[in-house]
């Protein structure tokens, strides 16, 4: 029979899995409290980094419908629950792991799909959502201006062609 504290922890973790659009499992063995505090700060406001108990977290993940992480709940585990842009959080974790090799990215989930450690590193290499959206907007704006100039050129070309035909007919009419 689980204790009320454990049941509350499982409920809290289940809610965290359900309310976040991504979660990343890490191993933090060898990191100091100060380093963990730095990591939490680097993740920003859109991610919560929590040191968790493997058994309770596994139960919570399963209750949230996430079974892909079951094999990764071993050793000292912490979870980054991401509610904002997962690319920014993946970059923060990757950069912190470069500076602190004791942080090991194990696996994760993004919108219910399992991610390996390599997938998370690839995600970190992407540009942020805002940058990608601005590039898309710029490309669309460029295509619109090309279309506008094309549509503007068509009537001008037609008028020039008609004038050339009139001039040619006038020359032919005057030569006869």
mmCIF file of C-alpha atoms in Angstrom:
data_model
loop_
_atom_site.group_PDB
_atom_site.id
_atom_site.type_symbol
_atom_site.label_atom_id
_atom_site.label_comp_id
_atom_site.label_asym_id
_atom_site.label_seq_id
_atom_site.Cartn_x
_atom_site.Cartn_y
_atom_site.Cartn_z
ATOM 1 C CA UNK A 1 0.000 0.000 0.000
ATOM 2 C CA UNK A 2 1.613 3.300 -1.063
ATOM 3 C CA UNK A 3 1.993 6.025 1.492
ATOM 4 C CA UNK A 4 0.056 9.270 1.001
ATOM 5 C CA UNK A 5 3.335 11.112 0.299
ATOM 6 C CA UNK A 6 4.291 8.671 -2.455
ATOM 7 C CA UNK A 7 0.801 8.806 -3.955
ATOM 8 C CA UNK A 8 0.987 12.619 -3.966
ATOM 9 C CA UNK A 9 4.438 12.497 -5.612
ATOM 10 C CA UNK A 10 3.170 10.146 -8.321
ATOM 11 C CA UNK A 11 0.144 12.391 -8.926
ATOM 12 C CA UNK A 12 2.382 15.464 -9.160
ATOM 13 C CA UNK A 13 4.786 13.745 -11.573
ATOM 14 C CA UNK A 14 1.909 12.410 -13.679
ATOM 15 C CA UNK A 15 0.535 15.935 -13.956
ATOM 16 C CA UNK A 16 3.994 17.223 -14.921
ATOM 17 C CA UNK A 17 4.270 14.614 -17.703
ATOM 18 C CA UNK A 18 0.785 15.426 -18.983
ATOM 19 C CA UNK A 19 1.133 19.205 -18.886
ATOM 20 C CA UNK A 20 4.550 19.359 -20.542
ATOM 21 C CA UNK A 21 5.082 18.995 -24.271
ATOM 22 C CA UNK A 22 8.516 17.425 -23.736
ATOM 23 C CA UNK A 23 10.447 15.665 -20.989
ATOM 24 C CA UNK A 24 14.147 14.802 -20.942
ATOM 25 C CA UNK A 25 15.690 12.221 -18.609
ATOM 26 C CA UNK A 26 19.224 12.909 -17.432
ATOM 27 C CA UNK A 27 21.735 11.330 -15.125
ATOM 28 C CA UNK A 28 23.305 13.843 -12.788
ATOM 29 C CA UNK A 29 25.791 11.662 -10.865
ATOM 30 C CA UNK A 30 28.782 13.749 -9.810
ATOM 31 C CA UNK A 31 27.163 17.166 -10.144
ATOM 32 C CA UNK A 32 27.173 19.487 -7.180
ATOM 33 C CA UNK A 33 24.141 21.313 -5.835
ATOM 34 C CA UNK A 34 25.566 24.560 -7.231
ATOM 35 C CA UNK A 35 25.918 23.013 -10.688
ATOM 36 C CA UNK A 36 22.326 21.741 -10.565
ATOM 37 C CA UNK A 37 21.197 25.238 -9.591
ATOM 38 C CA UNK A 38 23.096 26.646 -12.588
ATOM 39 C CA UNK A 39 21.453 24.065 -14.838
ATOM 40 C CA UNK A 40 17.993 24.985 -13.571
ATOM 41 C CA UNK A 41 18.705 28.665 -14.270
ATOM 42 C CA UNK A 42 20.010 27.905 -17.770
ATOM 43 C CA UNK A 43 16.817 26.012 -18.632
ATOM 44 C CA UNK A 44 14.798 29.181 -18.060
ATOM 45 C CA UNK A 45 11.178 29.655 -17.111
ATOM 46 C CA UNK A 46 9.761 27.208 -19.657
ATOM 47 C CA UNK A 47 11.327 24.114 -18.102
ATOM 48 C CA UNK A 48 11.351 22.581 -14.656
ATOM 49 C CA UNK A 49 14.278 20.347 -13.685
ATOM 50 C CA UNK A 50 13.504 17.870 -10.913
ATOM 51 C CA UNK A 51 15.552 15.149 -9.263
ATOM 52 C CA UNK A 52 13.185 12.196 -9.041
ATOM 53 C CA UNK A 53 12.855 8.688 -7.644
ATOM 54 C CA UNK A 54 12.982 6.157 -10.461
ATOM 55 C CA UNK A 55 10.162 3.888 -9.291
ATOM 56 C CA UNK A 56 7.703 6.707 -8.643
ATOM 57 C CA UNK A 57 8.600 8.471 -11.891
ATOM 58 C CA UNK A 58 8.210 5.279 -13.899
ATOM 59 C CA UNK A 59 4.737 4.773 -12.395
ATOM 60 C CA UNK A 60 3.836 8.407 -13.131
ATOM 61 C CA UNK A 61 5.100 8.189 -16.720
ATOM 62 C CA UNK A 62 3.074 5.027 -17.298
ATOM 63 C CA UNK A 63 -0.029 6.682 -15.824
ATOM 64 C CA UNK A 64 0.550 9.577 -18.245
ATOM 65 C CA UNK A 65 0.689 7.080 -21.123
ATOM 66 C CA UNK A 66 4.457 7.212 -21.613
ATOM 67 C CA UNK A 67 6.068 3.761 -21.631
ATOM 68 C CA UNK A 68 9.003 4.483 -23.951
ATOM 69 C CA UNK A 69 11.173 5.678 -21.054
ATOM 70 C CA UNK A 70 10.804 2.562 -18.883
ATOM 71 C CA UNK A 71 14.305 1.242 -19.681
ATOM 72 C CA UNK A 72 15.956 4.525 -18.717
ATOM 73 C CA UNK A 73 14.857 4.739 -15.083
ATOM 74 C CA UNK A 74 18.101 3.548 -13.504
ATOM 75 C CA UNK A 75 20.823 5.348 -11.601
ATOM 76 C CA UNK A 76 20.438 8.883 -10.298
ATOM 77 C CA UNK A 77 17.764 10.389 -12.540
ATOM 78 C CA UNK A 78 16.437 13.889 -13.028
ATOM 79 C CA UNK A 79 13.765 15.030 -15.453
ATOM 80 C CA UNK A 80 13.487 18.306 -17.326
ATOM 81 C CA UNK A 81 9.770 18.943 -17.893
ATOM 82 C CA UNK A 82 9.514 21.394 -20.808
ATOM 83 C CA UNK A 83 6.412 23.517 -21.236
ATOM 84 C CA UNK A 84 7.863 26.019 -23.712
ATOM 85 C CA UNK A 85 10.083 25.646 -26.750
ATOM 86 C CA UNK A 86 11.743 22.200 -26.570
ATOM 87 C CA UNK A 87 14.578 23.370 -28.823
ATOM 88 C CA UNK A 88 15.713 25.991 -26.305
ATOM 89 C CA UNK A 89 15.660 23.466 -23.456
ATOM 90 C CA UNK A 90 17.515 20.864 -25.532
ATOM 91 C CA UNK A 91 20.170 23.488 -26.346
ATOM 92 C CA UNK A 92 20.515 24.418 -22.672
ATOM 93 C CA UNK A 93 20.929 20.762 -21.672
ATOM 94 C CA UNK A 94 23.407 20.085 -24.493
ATOM 95 C CA UNK A 95 25.481 23.167 -23.678
ATOM 96 C CA UNK A 96 25.508 22.369 -19.960
ATOM 97 C CA UNK A 97 26.525 18.762 -20.687
ATOM 98 C CA UNK A 98 29.446 20.024 -22.806
ATOM 99 C CA UNK A 99 30.724 22.098 -19.881
ATOM 100 C CA UNK A 100 29.865 19.438 -17.272
ATOM 101 C CA UNK A 101 30.453 15.929 -18.641
ATOM 102 C CA UNK A 102 28.838 14.414 -15.525
ATOM 103 C CA UNK A 103 25.425 15.372 -16.911
ATOM 104 C CA UNK A 104 24.330 12.577 -19.230
ATOM 105 C CA UNK A 105 21.241 12.953 -21.394
ATOM 106 C CA UNK A 106 19.527 9.554 -21.383
ATOM 107 C CA UNK A 107 16.328 9.899 -23.411
ATOM 108 C CA UNK A 108 13.163 11.920 -23.678
ATOM 109 C CA UNK A 109 9.707 12.346 -25.110
ATOM 110 C CA UNK A 110 8.380 15.086 -27.355
ATOM 111 C CA UNK A 111 4.622 15.315 -27.829
ATOM 112 C CA UNK A 112 4.298 11.656 -26.806
ATOM 113 C CA UNK A 113 7.019 10.376 -29.143
ATOM 114 C CA UNK A 114 10.167 8.773 -27.745
ATOM 115 C CA UNK A 115 13.512 10.490 -28.327
ATOM 116 C CA UNK A 116 16.954 8.979 -27.945
ATOM 117 C CA UNK A 117 19.880 10.989 -26.603
ATOM 118 C CA UNK A 118 21.030 11.529 -30.216
ATOM 119 C CA UNK A 119 17.567 12.784 -31.183
ATOM 120 C CA UNK A 120 17.704 15.327 -28.364
ATOM 121 C CA UNK A 121 21.121 16.513 -29.569
ATOM 122 C CA UNK A 122 19.712 16.880 -33.111
ATOM 123 C CA UNK A 123 16.787 18.820 -31.673
ATOM 124 C CA UNK A 124 19.278 21.113 -29.947
ATOM 125 C CA UNK A 125 20.942 21.805 -33.312
ATOM 126 C CA UNK A 126 17.689 23.210 -34.728
ATOM 127 C CA UNK A 127 17.012 26.898 -34.693
ATOM 128 C CA UNK A 128 14.361 28.150 -32.317
ATOM 129 C CA UNK A 129 10.715 28.258 -33.346
ATOM 130 C CA UNK A 130 10.754 32.052 -33.617
ATOM 131 C CA UNK A 131 13.772 32.024 -35.964
ATOM 132 C CA UNK A 132 12.208 29.344 -38.166
ATOM 133 C CA UNK A 133 8.907 31.247 -38.312
ATOM 134 C CA UNK A 134 10.656 34.503 -39.235
ATOM 135 C CA UNK A 135 12.589 32.720 -42.002
ATOM 136 C CA UNK A 136 9.331 31.275 -43.319
ATOM 137 C CA UNK A 137 7.685 34.709 -43.223
ATOM 138 C CA UNK A 138 10.643 36.208 -45.095
ATOM 139 C CA UNK A 139 10.480 33.508 -47.748
ATOM 140 C CA UNK A 140 6.733 33.998 -48.171
ATOM 141 C CA UNK A 141 7.144 37.765 -48.389
ATOM 142 C CA UNK A 142 9.790 37.316 -51.074
ATOM 143 C CA UNK A 143 7.521 35.023 -53.082
ATOM 144 C CA UNK A 144 4.656 37.524 -52.781
ATOM 145 C CA UNK A 145 6.773 40.393 -54.080
ATOM 146 C CA UNK A 146 7.981 38.213 -56.977
ATOM 147 C CA UNK A 147 4.371 37.368 -57.820
ATOM 148 C CA UNK A 148 3.361 41.046 -57.604
ATOM 149 C CA UNK A 149 6.119 42.116 -59.983
ATOM 150 C CA UNK A 150 5.202 39.289 -62.351
ATOM 151 C CA UNK A 151 1.554 40.343 -62.355
ATOM 152 C CA UNK A 152 2.592 43.961 -62.868
ATOM 153 C CA UNK A 153 4.921 43.013 -65.743
ATOM 154 C CA UNK A 154 2.255 41.112 -67.698
ATOM 155 C CA UNK A 155 0.048 44.136 -68.563
ATOM 156 C CA UNK A 156 3.121 46.249 -69.366
ATOM 157 C CA UNK A 157 4.421 43.548 -71.702
ATOM 158 C CA UNK A 158 0.989 43.265 -73.329
ATOM 159 C CA UNK A 159 0.836 47.029 -73.968
ATOM 160 C CA UNK A 160 4.339 46.984 -75.506
ATOM 161 C CA UNK A 161 3.396 44.048 -77.733
ATOM 162 C CA UNK A 162 0.201 45.776 -78.917
ATOM 163 C CA UNK A 163 2.145 49.006 -79.632
ATOM 164 C CA UNK A 164 4.749 47.049 -81.580
ATOM 165 C CA UNK A 165 2.002 45.357 -83.629
ATOM 166 C CA UNK A 166 0.368 48.749 -84.348
ATOM 167 C CA UNK A 167 3.693 50.219 -85.418
ATOM 168 C CA UNK A 168 4.375 47.220 -87.660
ATOM 169 C CA UNK A 169 0.906 47.440 -89.199
ATOM 170 C CA UNK A 170 1.358 51.181 -89.718
ATOM 171 C CA UNK A 171 4.698 50.552 -91.487
ATOM 172 C CA UNK A 172 3.174 47.867 -93.645
ATOM 173 C CA UNK A 173 0.122 50.006 -94.373
ATOM 174 C CA UNK A 174 2.322 52.993 -95.343
ATOM 175 C CA UNK A 175 4.606 50.843 -97.515
ATOM 176 C CA UNK A 176 1.765 49.514 -99.641
#
